[in-house]
Tab-separated table of C-alpha atoms in Angstrom:
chain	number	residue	atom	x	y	z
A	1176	UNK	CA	31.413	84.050	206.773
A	1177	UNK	CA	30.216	81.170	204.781
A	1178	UNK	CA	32.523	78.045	204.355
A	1179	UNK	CA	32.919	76.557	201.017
A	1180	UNK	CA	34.407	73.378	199.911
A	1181	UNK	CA	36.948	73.235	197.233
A	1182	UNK	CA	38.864	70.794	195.436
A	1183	UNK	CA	42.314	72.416	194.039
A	1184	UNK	CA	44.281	71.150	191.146
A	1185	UNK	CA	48.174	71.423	191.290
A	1186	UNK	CA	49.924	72.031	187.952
A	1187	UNK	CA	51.869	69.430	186.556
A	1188	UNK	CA	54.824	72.108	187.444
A	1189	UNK	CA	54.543	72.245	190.567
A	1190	UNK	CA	53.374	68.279	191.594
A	1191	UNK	CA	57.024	68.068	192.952
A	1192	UNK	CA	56.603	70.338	195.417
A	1193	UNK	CA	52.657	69.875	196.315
A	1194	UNK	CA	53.734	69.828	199.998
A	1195	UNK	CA	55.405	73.412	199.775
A	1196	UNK	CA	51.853	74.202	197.501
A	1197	UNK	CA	49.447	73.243	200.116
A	1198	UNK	CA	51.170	75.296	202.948
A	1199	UNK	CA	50.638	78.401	200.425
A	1200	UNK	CA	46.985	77.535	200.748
A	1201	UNK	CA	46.667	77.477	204.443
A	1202	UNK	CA	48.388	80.580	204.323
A	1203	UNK	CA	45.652	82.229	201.909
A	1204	UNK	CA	43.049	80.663	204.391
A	1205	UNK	CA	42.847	76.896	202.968
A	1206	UNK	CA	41.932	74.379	205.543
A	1207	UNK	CA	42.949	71.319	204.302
A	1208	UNK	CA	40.957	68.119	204.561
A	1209	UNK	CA	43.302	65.679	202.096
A	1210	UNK	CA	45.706	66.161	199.786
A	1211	UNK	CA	45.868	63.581	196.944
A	1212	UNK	CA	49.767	63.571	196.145
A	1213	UNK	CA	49.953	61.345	192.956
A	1214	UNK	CA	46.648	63.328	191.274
A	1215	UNK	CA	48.176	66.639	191.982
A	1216	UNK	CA	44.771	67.316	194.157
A	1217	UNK	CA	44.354	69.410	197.577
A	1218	UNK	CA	40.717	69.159	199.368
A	1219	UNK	CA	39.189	71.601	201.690
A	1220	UNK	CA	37.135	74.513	202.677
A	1221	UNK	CA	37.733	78.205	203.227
A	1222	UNK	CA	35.620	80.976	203.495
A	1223	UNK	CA	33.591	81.930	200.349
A	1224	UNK	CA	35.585	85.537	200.112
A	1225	UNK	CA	39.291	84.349	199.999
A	1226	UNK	CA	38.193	81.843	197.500
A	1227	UNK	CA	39.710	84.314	195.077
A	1228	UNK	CA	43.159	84.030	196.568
A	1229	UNK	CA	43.828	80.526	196.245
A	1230	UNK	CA	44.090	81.154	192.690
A	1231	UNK	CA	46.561	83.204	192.842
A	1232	UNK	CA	49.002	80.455	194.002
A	1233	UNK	CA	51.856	79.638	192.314
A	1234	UNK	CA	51.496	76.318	191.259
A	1235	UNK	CA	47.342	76.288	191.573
A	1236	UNK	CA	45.967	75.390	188.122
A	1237	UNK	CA	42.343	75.629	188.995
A	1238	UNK	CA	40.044	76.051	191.802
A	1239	UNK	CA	36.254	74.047	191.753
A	1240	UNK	CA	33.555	74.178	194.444
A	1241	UNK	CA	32.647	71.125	195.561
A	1242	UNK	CA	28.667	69.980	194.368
A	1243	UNK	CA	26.489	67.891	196.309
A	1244	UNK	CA	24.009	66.057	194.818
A	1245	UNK	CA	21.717	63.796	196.353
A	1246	UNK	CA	19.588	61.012	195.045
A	1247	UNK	CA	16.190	59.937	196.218
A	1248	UNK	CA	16.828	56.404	198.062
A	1249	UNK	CA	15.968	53.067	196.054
A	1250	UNK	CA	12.125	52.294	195.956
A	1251	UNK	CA	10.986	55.814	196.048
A	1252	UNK	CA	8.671	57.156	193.979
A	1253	UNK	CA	9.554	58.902	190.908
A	1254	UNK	CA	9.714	63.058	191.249
């Protein structure tokens, strides 16, 4: 199973308890990486099939897959 990472936004509800939040997550298959406590943020990855039940968290407000861009380095030629 492919791992995704995610970046999960706690509702202003539920910021109080983020800590009680985030061990929800791990229990829906979360592995967290960080958890931002003042932003109401929780970073990680889990697999790209229980992404779906992180959302349904109490106290999740949304649920984004994390982009990466990259940028050709300085001096290369235009593409």
């Amino acid at each position: 199973m492919d791992k995704v990472k995610v970046t999960v936004s706690i509702d202003d509800a539920h910021i109080e308890q983020i800590d009680e939040v985030t061990e929800q997550l791990k229990a829906a298959g979360l592995d967290v990486e960080q958890t931002l406590t003042t932003l109401g943020i929780v970073t990680g990855s889990v697999a790209s099939d229980s992404m779906s039940s992180l959302s349904e968290v109490t106290g999740v407000d949304s649920v984004e897959v994390d982009r990466t861009i990259t940028l050709p380095p300085p001096g290369s030629d235009v593409q």
